Short mmCIF file of C-alpha atoms in Angstrom, two decimals:
data_model
loop_
_atom_site.label_atom_id
_atom_site.label_comp_id
_atom_site.label_asym_id
_atom_site.label_seq_id
_atom_site.Cartn_x
_atom_site.Cartn_y
_atom_site.Cartn_z
CA MET A 1 14.41 -23.17 13.61
CA GLY A 2 12.13 -22.86 10.61
CA LEU A 3 12.83 -21.53 7.16
CA ARG A 4 9.99 -19.01 6.99
CA TYR A 5 10.41 -16.48 4.18
CA TYR A 6 10.45 -13.59 6.65
CA SER A 7 12.82 -15.34 9.07
CA ALA A 8 16.30 -13.94 9.66
CA LEU A 9 17.89 -17.21 8.56
CA THR A 10 16.08 -17.23 5.21
CA GLN A 11 17.22 -13.70 4.47
CA VAL A 12 20.84 -14.53 5.33
CA ILE A 13 20.64 -17.55 3.02
CA ILE A 14 19.21 -15.44 0.18
CA VAL A 15 21.93 -12.79 0.51
CA GLY A 16 24.44 -15.64 0.70
CA PHE A 17 23.31 -16.86 -2.74
CA VAL A 18 23.42 -13.31 -4.12
CA CYS A 19 27.07 -13.16 -3.04
CA PHE A 20 27.58 -16.73 -4.29
CA LEU A 21 26.66 -15.51 -7.79
CA CYS A 22 28.20 -12.00 -7.77
CA PRO A 23 31.24 -11.53 -5.47
CA GLY A 24 31.77 -15.31 -5.50
CA MET A 25 32.26 -15.31 -9.28
CA PHE A 26 34.42 -12.19 -9.03
CA ASN A 27 36.61 -14.02 -6.52
CA ALA A 28 36.93 -16.94 -8.93
CA VAL A 29 38.17 -14.57 -11.66
CA ASN A 30 40.41 -12.55 -9.37
CA GLY A 31 41.83 -15.55 -7.56
CA MET A 32 43.58 -16.77 -10.70
CA GLY A 33 45.88 -13.75 -10.63
CA GLY A 34 45.55 -10.83 -13.05
CA GLY A 35 41.89 -11.66 -13.66
CA GLY A 36 42.94 -14.91 -15.34
CA GLN A 37 45.23 -13.15 -17.84
CA LEU A 38 48.81 -14.04 -18.63
CA ASP A 39 49.80 -10.39 -18.19
CA PRO A 40 48.40 -9.25 -14.81
CA LYS A 41 48.92 -5.52 -15.44
CA ALA A 42 45.37 -4.70 -16.60
CA GLY A 43 43.83 -6.79 -13.82
CA ASN A 44 46.03 -5.17 -11.17
CA ASN A 45 45.20 -1.66 -12.38
CA ALA A 46 41.50 -2.58 -12.52
CA ASN A 47 41.69 -3.77 -8.93
CA THR A 48 43.37 -0.53 -7.92
CA ALA A 49 40.53 1.42 -9.55
CA LEU A 50 37.97 -0.91 -7.99
CA TYR A 51 39.22 -0.57 -4.45
CA SER A 52 39.79 3.17 -4.82
CA THR A 53 36.09 3.78 -5.46
CA PHE A 54 35.23 1.03 -2.97
CA VAL A 55 36.93 3.12 -0.27
CA VAL A 56 34.40 5.91 -0.76
CA PHE A 57 31.32 3.82 -1.42
CA GLY A 58 32.21 1.31 1.26
CA VAL A 59 32.05 4.09 3.84
CA LEU A 60 28.94 5.59 2.22
CA GLY A 61 27.40 2.18 1.56
CA GLY A 62 25.72 1.84 4.94
CA ALA A 63 24.03 5.22 4.52
CA ILE A 64 22.94 4.38 0.96
CA VAL A 65 21.44 1.08 2.10
CA ASN A 66 19.68 2.75 5.03
CA LEU A 67 18.15 5.27 2.64
CA GLY A 68 17.41 3.04 -0.35
CA GLY A 69 16.65 -0.34 1.23
CA VAL A 70 18.41 -3.65 0.69
CA ARG A 71 16.55 -5.02 -2.34
CA TRP A 72 17.07 -2.32 -4.95
CA THR A 73 20.57 -1.40 -3.82
CA ILE A 74 21.70 -5.03 -4.11
CA PHE A 75 19.86 -5.47 -7.43
CA GLY A 76 21.63 -2.51 -9.04
CA SER A 77 24.99 -3.31 -7.50
CA GLY A 78 24.97 -6.88 -8.78
CA PHE A 79 25.12 -5.82 -12.42
CA THR A 80 28.43 -4.02 -11.86
CA TYR A 81 29.98 -7.47 -11.28
CA ALA A 82 28.66 -8.69 -14.62
CA LEU A 83 30.06 -5.64 -16.41
CA TYR A 84 33.47 -6.25 -14.88
CA SER A 85 33.60 -9.87 -16.05
CA ALA A 86 32.40 -8.82 -19.51
CA SER A 87 35.26 -6.33 -19.77
CA TYR A 88 37.76 -9.21 -19.91
CA ILE A 89 36.16 -10.45 -23.13
CA TYR A 90 36.97 -7.06 -24.64
CA LEU A 91 40.48 -7.32 -23.20
CA ASN A 92 40.97 -10.73 -24.82
CA HIS A 93 40.21 -9.31 -28.27
CA LYS A 94 41.53 -5.74 -28.12
CA ALA A 95 44.45 -6.09 -25.69
CA ASP A 96 43.35 -2.73 -24.28
CA GLY A 97 42.90 -2.60 -20.51
CA SER A 98 41.13 0.78 -20.35
CA PHE A 99 37.61 -0.71 -20.39
CA THR A 100 38.55 -3.24 -17.71
CA ILE A 101 39.97 -0.47 -15.51
CA ALA A 102 36.82 1.66 -15.96
CA ALA A 103 34.62 -1.36 -15.21
CA GLY A 104 36.70 -1.98 -12.10
CA ALA A 105 36.07 1.57 -10.90
CA LEU A 106 32.31 1.14 -11.41
CA LEU A 107 32.42 -2.21 -9.66
CA GLY A 108 33.94 -0.49 -6.63
CA VAL A 109 30.79 1.64 -6.39
CA GLY A 110 28.49 -1.38 -6.62
CA ALA A 111 30.58 -3.57 -4.35
CA GLY A 112 30.73 -0.94 -1.60
CA ILE A 113 26.95 -0.73 -1.52
CA LEU A 114 26.34 -4.49 -1.86
CA TRP A 115 28.73 -5.45 0.92
CA ALA A 116 27.28 -2.85 3.28
CA ALA A 117 23.83 -4.36 2.72
CA GLN A 118 25.17 -7.90 3.07
CA GLY A 119 27.06 -7.12 6.26
CA MET A 120 24.09 -5.40 7.84
CA ILE A 121 21.89 -8.44 7.15
CA MET A 122 24.48 -10.93 8.34
CA VAL A 123 25.41 -9.36 11.67
CA SER A 124 22.19 -7.57 12.70
CA TYR A 125 19.50 -10.13 11.79
CA PRO A 126 20.57 -13.03 14.08
CA ARG A 127 20.31 -13.11 17.85
CA GLU A 128 23.54 -12.50 19.77
CA GLU A 129 24.14 -16.18 20.46
CA GLU A 130 23.69 -17.04 16.76
CA LYS A 131 25.95 -14.47 15.11
CA GLY A 132 28.94 -16.77 14.65
CA ARG A 133 26.74 -19.44 13.09
CA TYR A 134 25.00 -17.02 10.74
CA ILE A 135 28.37 -15.65 9.62
CA ALA A 136 29.50 -19.23 8.93
CA ILE A 137 26.30 -20.02 6.98
CA PHE A 138 26.77 -16.94 4.83
CA TRP A 139 30.50 -17.54 4.38
CA THR A 140 29.89 -21.15 3.33
CA ILE A 141 27.30 -20.26 0.69
CA PHE A 142 29.31 -17.28 -0.56
CA ASN A 143 32.57 -19.23 -0.90
CA LEU A 144 30.79 -22.10 -2.58
CA GLY A 145 30.46 -19.58 -5.42
CA GLY A 146 34.20 -19.06 -5.56
CA MET A 147 34.76 -22.81 -5.34
CA LEU A 148 32.33 -23.67 -8.15
CA GLY A 149 33.57 -20.64 -10.06
CA GLY A 150 37.00 -22.27 -10.01
CA ILE A 151 35.58 -25.36 -11.69
CA LEU A 152 34.53 -23.35 -14.76
CA PRO A 153 38.02 -22.15 -15.80
CA PHE A 154 39.54 -25.45 -14.69
CA ALA A 155 37.25 -27.43 -16.99
CA ILE A 156 37.33 -25.05 -19.97
CA ASN A 157 41.10 -24.51 -19.76
CA TYR A 158 41.96 -28.14 -18.94
CA ASN A 159 43.68 -28.78 -22.27
CA SER A 160 44.77 -25.20 -22.89
CA SER A 161 48.40 -24.16 -23.01
CA SER A 162 47.47 -20.46 -23.08
CA GLY A 163 48.24 -18.27 -20.13
CA SER A 164 44.83 -16.53 -20.20
CA ASN A 165 41.18 -17.52 -19.79
CA SER A 166 39.05 -18.07 -22.90
CA ASP A 167 35.94 -16.01 -23.71
CA GLY A 168 33.71 -18.90 -22.63
CA VAL A 169 34.93 -18.60 -19.04
CA TYR A 170 34.04 -14.92 -18.83
CA ILE A 171 30.67 -15.38 -20.58
CA GLY A 172 29.74 -18.00 -17.98
CA PHE A 173 30.59 -15.57 -15.20
CA VAL A 174 28.54 -12.76 -16.77
CA VAL A 175 25.42 -14.95 -16.95
CA LEU A 176 25.74 -16.09 -13.33
CA GLU A 177 26.36 -12.57 -12.04
CA CYS A 178 23.25 -11.25 -13.81
CA LEU A 179 21.23 -13.98 -12.10
CA GLY A 180 22.72 -12.94 -8.76
CA ALA A 181 21.69 -9.31 -9.28
CA CYS A 182 18.10 -10.36 -9.99
CA LEU A 183 18.06 -12.59 -6.91
CA GLY A 184 18.53 -9.46 -4.80
CA LEU A 185 14.89 -8.60 -5.48
CA ALA A 186 13.88 -11.72 -3.55
CA LEU A 187 15.03 -10.18 -0.26
CA ALA A 188 12.31 -9.09 2.14
CA PRO A 189 12.12 -5.52 3.51
CA PRO A 190 13.95 -5.49 6.87
CA ALA A 191 10.85 -4.13 8.60
CA LYS A 192 9.06 -7.43 7.94
CA VAL A 193 11.87 -9.75 9.03
CA THR A 194 11.61 -11.41 12.44
CA ARG A 195 13.91 -13.62 14.46
CA ASP A 196 12.89 -17.03 15.80
CA ASP A 197 12.05 -15.49 19.16
CA GLY A 198 9.52 -13.20 17.46
CA SER A 199 11.53 -9.99 17.77
CA SER A 200 11.84 -7.63 14.83
CA VAL A 201 15.26 -6.94 13.28
CA VAL A 202 14.32 -3.27 12.74
CA LEU A 203 15.26 -1.07 15.68
CA VAL A 204 14.79 2.47 14.36
CA LYS A 205 11.89 4.22 12.65
CA TYR A 206 13.55 5.87 9.68
CA THR A 207 16.61 7.77 8.59
CA ASN A 208 17.36 10.70 6.33
CA VAL A 209 20.28 12.14 4.39
CA GLY A 210 21.27 14.65 7.08
CA LYS A 211 21.27 12.05 9.84
CA GLU A 212 23.31 9.62 7.75
CA ALA A 213 25.88 12.30 6.89
CA ILE A 214 26.35 13.13 10.56
CA GLU A 215 26.59 9.46 11.56
CA ILE A 216 29.22 8.76 8.90
CA ILE A 217 31.37 11.63 10.19
CA LYS A 218 31.04 10.23 13.70
CA LEU A 219 32.58 6.93 12.55
CA PHE A 220 35.92 8.68 12.10
CA ILE A 221 35.97 9.97 15.66
CA ASN A 222 34.61 6.78 17.22
CA PRO A 223 37.48 5.34 19.35
CA LEU A 224 36.51 1.71 18.70
CA MET A 225 36.25 2.23 14.93
CA LEU A 226 39.66 3.91 14.93
CA CYS A 227 41.09 0.96 16.86
CA LEU A 228 39.64 -1.40 14.27
CA LEU A 229 41.03 0.62 11.36
CA PRO A 230 44.33 -1.37 11.13
CA MET A 231 42.33 -4.62 11.16
CA CYS A 232 40.07 -3.28 8.41
CA PHE A 233 43.01 -2.00 6.35
CA THR A 234 44.82 -5.35 6.54
CA SER A 235 41.87 -7.67 5.94
CA ASN A 236 42.12 -7.71 2.12
CA PHE A 237 45.66 -6.44 1.71
CA PHE A 238 46.99 -9.98 1.33
CA TYR A 239 44.82 -10.89 -1.69
CA SER A 240 47.16 -9.37 -4.27
CA TYR A 241 50.13 -11.26 -2.83
CA GLN A 242 48.33 -14.59 -2.63
CA PHE A 243 46.54 -14.37 -5.99
CA ASP A 244 49.36 -12.88 -8.07
CA ASN A 245 52.56 -14.04 -6.40
CA ILE A 246 51.53 -17.53 -5.37
CA ASN A 247 48.68 -18.73 -7.59
CA GLY A 248 49.36 -16.49 -10.60
CA ALA A 249 53.15 -16.67 -10.69
CA LEU A 250 53.78 -20.33 -9.83
CA PHE A 251 51.00 -22.37 -11.48
CA ASN A 252 49.78 -22.98 -15.04
CA ILE A 253 46.32 -21.80 -16.10
CA ARG A 254 44.38 -24.98 -15.36
CA THR A 255 46.02 -25.44 -11.97
CA ARG A 256 45.12 -21.87 -11.05
CA GLY A 257 41.45 -22.86 -11.53
CA PHE A 258 42.07 -26.09 -9.61
CA ASN A 259 43.64 -24.15 -6.73
CA ASN A 260 40.75 -21.71 -6.66
CA MET A 261 38.24 -24.51 -6.17
CA PHE A 262 40.00 -25.55 -3.00
CA TYR A 263 41.06 -22.08 -1.82
CA TRP A 264 37.41 -21.04 -1.57
CA GLY A 265 36.36 -24.51 -0.45
CA PHE A 266 38.76 -24.38 2.48
CA GLN A 267 37.29 -20.99 3.35
CA MET A 268 34.03 -22.78 4.10
CA LEU A 269 35.89 -25.11 6.46
CA GLY A 270 37.60 -22.20 8.22
CA ALA A 271 34.34 -20.29 8.68
CA TYR A 272 32.59 -23.35 10.09
CA LEU A 273 35.36 -24.19 12.54
CA ILE A 274 35.66 -20.68 13.98
CA SER A 275 31.86 -20.39 14.26
CA LEU A 276 31.89 -23.34 16.67
CA LEU A 277 34.13 -21.28 18.94
CA LEU A 278 32.44 -17.91 18.48
CA ASP A 279 29.00 -19.27 19.46
CA SER A 280 30.20 -21.72 22.10
CA THR A 281 28.20 -21.69 25.33
CA ARG A 282 31.19 -22.98 27.31
CA PHE A 283 32.81 -19.54 27.53
CA VAL A 284 31.63 -15.98 28.04
CA ARG A 285 31.73 -13.80 24.94
CA LYS A 286 34.95 -11.98 25.82
CA THR A 287 36.78 -15.29 26.43
CA ARG A 288 35.60 -16.58 23.05
CA GLY A 289 37.01 -13.40 21.55
CA TYR A 290 40.39 -13.93 23.20
CA ILE A 291 40.64 -17.54 22.01
CA ALA A 292 39.60 -16.63 18.46
CA PHE A 293 42.16 -13.82 18.49
CA MET A 294 44.93 -16.29 19.39
CA VAL A 295 43.82 -18.69 16.66
CA VAL A 296 43.97 -15.92 14.04
CA PHE A 297 47.30 -14.64 15.39
CA VAL A 298 49.03 -18.03 15.29
CA PHE A 299 47.51 -19.08 11.97
CA PHE A 300 48.50 -15.91 10.11
CA ASN A 301 52.05 -15.95 11.39
CA ALA A 302 52.32 -19.56 10.20
CA ILE A 303 50.98 -18.56 6.77
CA TRP A 304 53.46 -15.74 6.35
CA GLY A 305 56.26 -17.97 7.56
CA GLY A 306 55.34 -20.54 4.91
CA SER A 307 55.07 -17.79 2.29
CA LEU A 308 58.58 -16.62 3.15
CA ALA A 309 59.92 -20.16 2.68
CA LEU A 310 58.12 -20.45 -0.68
CA HIS A 311 59.43 -17.06 -1.78
CA ASN A 312 62.98 -18.07 -0.94
CA LYS A 313 62.53 -21.15 -3.14
CA TYR A 314 61.00 -19.25 -6.10
CA PRO A 315 62.09 -15.61 -5.62
CA LYS A 316 61.22 -14.60 -9.22
CA GLY A 317 58.28 -16.92 -9.83
CA LEU A 318 58.41 -19.40 -12.72
CA ALA A 319 58.50 -19.04 -16.50
CA LEU A 320 55.26 -20.04 -18.27
CA GLU A 321 56.67 -23.34 -19.52
CA ASP A 322 58.01 -24.27 -16.08
CA ARG A 323 54.95 -23.46 -13.98
CA LEU A 324 53.60 -26.04 -11.59
CA ASP A 325 50.81 -28.43 -12.58
CA PHE A 326 48.53 -30.13 -10.06
CA LYS A 327 49.45 -33.55 -11.54
CA ASP A 328 53.11 -33.04 -10.65
CA SER A 329 52.52 -33.73 -6.98
CA LYS A 330 56.20 -33.80 -6.07
CA ARG A 331 56.73 -30.15 -7.05
CA ALA A 332 53.23 -28.77 -6.60
CA ALA A 333 51.97 -30.33 -3.35
CA GLY A 334 53.70 -27.95 -0.93
CA PRO A 335 52.75 -24.69 -2.71
CA ILE A 336 49.17 -25.92 -3.23
CA ILE A 337 48.78 -26.80 0.46
CA LEU A 338 50.12 -23.38 1.47
CA TYR A 339 47.65 -21.68 -0.87
CA LEU A 340 44.77 -23.69 0.58
CA PHE A 341 45.78 -22.73 4.11
CA CYS A 342 45.74 -19.11 2.95
CA GLY A 343 42.06 -19.70 2.18
CA ILE A 344 41.40 -20.98 5.69
CA GLY A 345 43.25 -18.00 7.13
CA ASP A 346 41.16 -15.54 5.14
CA ALA A 347 37.93 -17.11 6.46
CA LEU A 348 39.21 -17.05 10.04
CA TYR A 349 40.19 -13.38 9.78
CA GLN A 350 37.03 -12.19 8.03
CA SER A 351 34.67 -14.19 10.26
CA PHE A 352 36.40 -12.90 13.38
CA ALA A 353 36.28 -9.32 12.11
CA TYR A 354 32.54 -9.53 11.38
CA TRP A 355 31.93 -11.14 14.76
CA ILE A 356 33.78 -8.33 16.55
CA ILE A 357 31.71 -5.70 14.73
CA GLY A 358 28.49 -7.64 15.35
CA ALA A 359 29.33 -7.80 19.06
CA LEU A 360 29.38 -4.00 19.31
CA SER A 361 25.65 -3.52 18.71
CA ASN A 362 22.36 -5.11 17.64
CA ASP A 363 21.10 -1.96 15.88
CA ASN A 364 20.79 -2.80 12.19
CA GLN A 365 21.28 0.75 10.91
CA LEU A 366 24.27 1.36 13.16
CA LEU A 367 25.78 -1.95 12.06
CA ALA A 368 25.22 -1.03 8.41
CA ARG A 369 27.43 2.01 9.02
CA TYR A 370 30.01 -0.03 10.94
CA ILE A 371 30.18 -2.60 8.14
CA GLY A 372 30.44 0.20 5.59
CA PHE A 373 33.40 1.63 7.51
CA TYR A 374 34.97 -1.84 7.65
CA LYS A 375 34.56 -2.43 3.92
CA GLY A 376 35.70 1.09 3.05
CA MET A 377 38.91 0.89 5.05
CA GLN A 378 39.42 -2.68 3.89
CA SER A 379 39.25 -1.43 0.31
CA PHE A 380 41.68 1.38 1.10
CA GLY A 381 44.25 -1.24 2.01
CA ALA A 382 43.40 -3.40 -0.99
CA ALA A 383 43.73 -0.45 -3.41
CA ILE A 384 47.26 0.20 -2.13
CA ALA A 385 48.16 -3.50 -2.27
CA TRP A 386 46.98 -3.91 -5.87
CA GLN A 387 48.81 -0.74 -6.92
CA LEU A 388 52.01 -2.08 -5.36
CA ALA A 389 51.53 -5.15 -7.53
CA ALA A 390 50.76 -3.03 -10.63
CA LYS A 391 53.93 -0.97 -10.00
CA GLU A 392 55.86 -4.26 -9.82
CA VAL A 393 57.13 -3.73 -6.30
CA SER A 394 59.32 -6.71 -5.47
CA VAL A 395 57.58 -9.81 -4.18
CA GLY A 396 59.79 -9.82 -1.10
CA HIS A 397 58.79 -6.27 -0.18
CA GLN A 398 55.11 -7.10 -0.68
CA LEU A 399 55.49 -10.06 1.66
CA ILE A 400 57.19 -7.91 4.32
CA ALA A 401 54.44 -5.28 4.01
CA ASN A 402 51.75 -7.90 4.60
CA TRP A 403 53.45 -9.38 7.63
CA VAL A 404 54.22 -5.99 9.22
CA LEU A 405 50.68 -4.68 8.66
CA PHE A 406 49.23 -7.77 10.30
CA GLY A 407 51.50 -7.19 13.29
CA ILE A 408 50.37 -3.56 13.54
CA SER A 409 46.70 -4.61 13.55
CA VAL A 410 47.15 -7.03 16.46
CA PRO A 411 47.30 -4.72 19.56
CA PRO A 412 44.27 -2.50 18.73
CA MET A 413 42.27 -5.56 17.67
CA LEU A 414 42.98 -7.16 21.03
CA TYR A 415 41.94 -3.94 22.78
CA VAL A 416 38.52 -3.99 21.07
CA VAL A 417 38.04 -7.62 22.08
CA TRP A 418 38.80 -6.55 25.67
CA ARG A 419 36.07 -3.91 25.39
CA ILE A 420 33.40 -6.37 24.20
CA LYS A 421 30.44 -6.72 26.57
CA GLU A 422 28.55 -9.94 27.25
CA HIS A 423 25.39 -8.42 25.78
CA SER A 424 25.12 -5.55 23.30
CA GLU A 425 22.71 -2.78 24.17
CA ASP A 426 19.99 -1.91 21.65
CA ILE A 427 20.12 1.82 21.06
CA SER A 428 16.60 2.38 19.74
CA PRO A 429 13.18 0.96 20.59
CA LYS A 430 11.87 -2.00 18.66
CA HIS A 431 8.95 -1.89 16.28
CA ASP A 432 5.88 -3.98 16.95
CA ASP A 433 4.15 -3.21 13.69
CA ALA A 434 6.15 -3.67 10.49
CA ASP A 435 3.38 -2.33 8.28
CA SER A 436 3.06 0.92 10.24
CA TYR A 437 6.83 1.30 10.00
CA GLU A 438 6.71 0.95 6.25
CA GLN A 439 3.91 3.52 6.02
CA GLU A 440 5.79 5.93 8.28
CA LYS A 441 9.00 5.56 6.30
CA SER A 442 7.12 5.97 3.01
CA ALA A 443 5.48 9.15 4.24
CA HIS A 444 8.81 10.47 5.47
CA THR A 445 10.54 9.63 2.17
CA THR A 446 7.72 11.32 0.21
CA GLY A 447 8.08 14.42 2.36
CA VAL A 448 11.84 14.54 1.79
CA ALA A 449 11.36 14.13 -1.97
CA ALA A 450 8.75 16.89 -2.04
CA ALA A 451 11.02 19.21 -0.11
CA ALA A 452 13.89 18.44 -2.50
CA ALA A 453 11.65 19.19 -5.49
#
């Protein structure tokens, strides 16, 4: 398997590094609870605004990517991450969260588009038997960003007794996120990307606004998408609980950075381990789905059971002066281990969700819409979760909500796994000539623009 520039693997690696530098750094900031601030209110409201716009642009993201292409949509979206990180510098000096909330809303627009492009690349570029491995490769590179992003606040805040990140932490994130946005321009046009077997990843000739509008509407009457809706809704709902009520409420500022390094690091481990199962040749695809489902089911129930035990021990969190430090192993070891296992659980859930969606089709434009639906509904759940945190709903009730929602997602998720076929059917004919495709799409786009004028 070579690393040709136009190979599917190379493109997945490139988009992995884009997400390493943009969403990865965002995760490092967000994972410390309240955006790394002592008072989490502004960060929680910003996340509510973020995921509220993400709902809309997650669903629309696939259509936008299909119409605008992956390079320029990712390039523009990446800068919304930098603006969000920069807003915390303003918050540090003005103690006014309005700019951070507005930046969060704009980030929701960019994130919806970026993740639709990323998901389309990750699940439609590889061959069927490679999808689990490609998801793991992406997830490893992406979460390396969150892991290394945790080192930055850990190092800068090592001797700090403050409850909030310094300006230097946020400046570092802004620089890295701008680099990530620019890296998006290094992606190749999908029409020129080929798999190792020589097949093209592009399956349809072109799209237009009317077609995309119709196809988006169809998502909401698609039985399989509706069955996956609870899974989508739940898949980021737990972040606010884990980031705010475990990492943010129980640990001091430097240990929050320390925990983040390993939370995202353990995500890499989780993604790698489940990829071994999802691409195993020992079982047919449906059997692999059943086994992965059981792994996710057991692991998440164990996580929420551990979270309940931790909540019973610290029902109101800890005062700033009493918060846990990573050097105090006697007090901190158990909560830290639980938090790290939360990272593994997130990787298992997300990797499995992407694999399920990738198993439904090999059509890149259809999968862009499916991923957009997934990210949009995921963000719908996240927006509600962050607003529950912002409204200071009790920690116990947030925990119950997470556990119940996971339980609700289980039966329809299992039904979709049961419906998975051994081989997905390509809906549209393949292209043999990437250059003629580009010319045809260009001519079509020009015609649409002329008609609009």
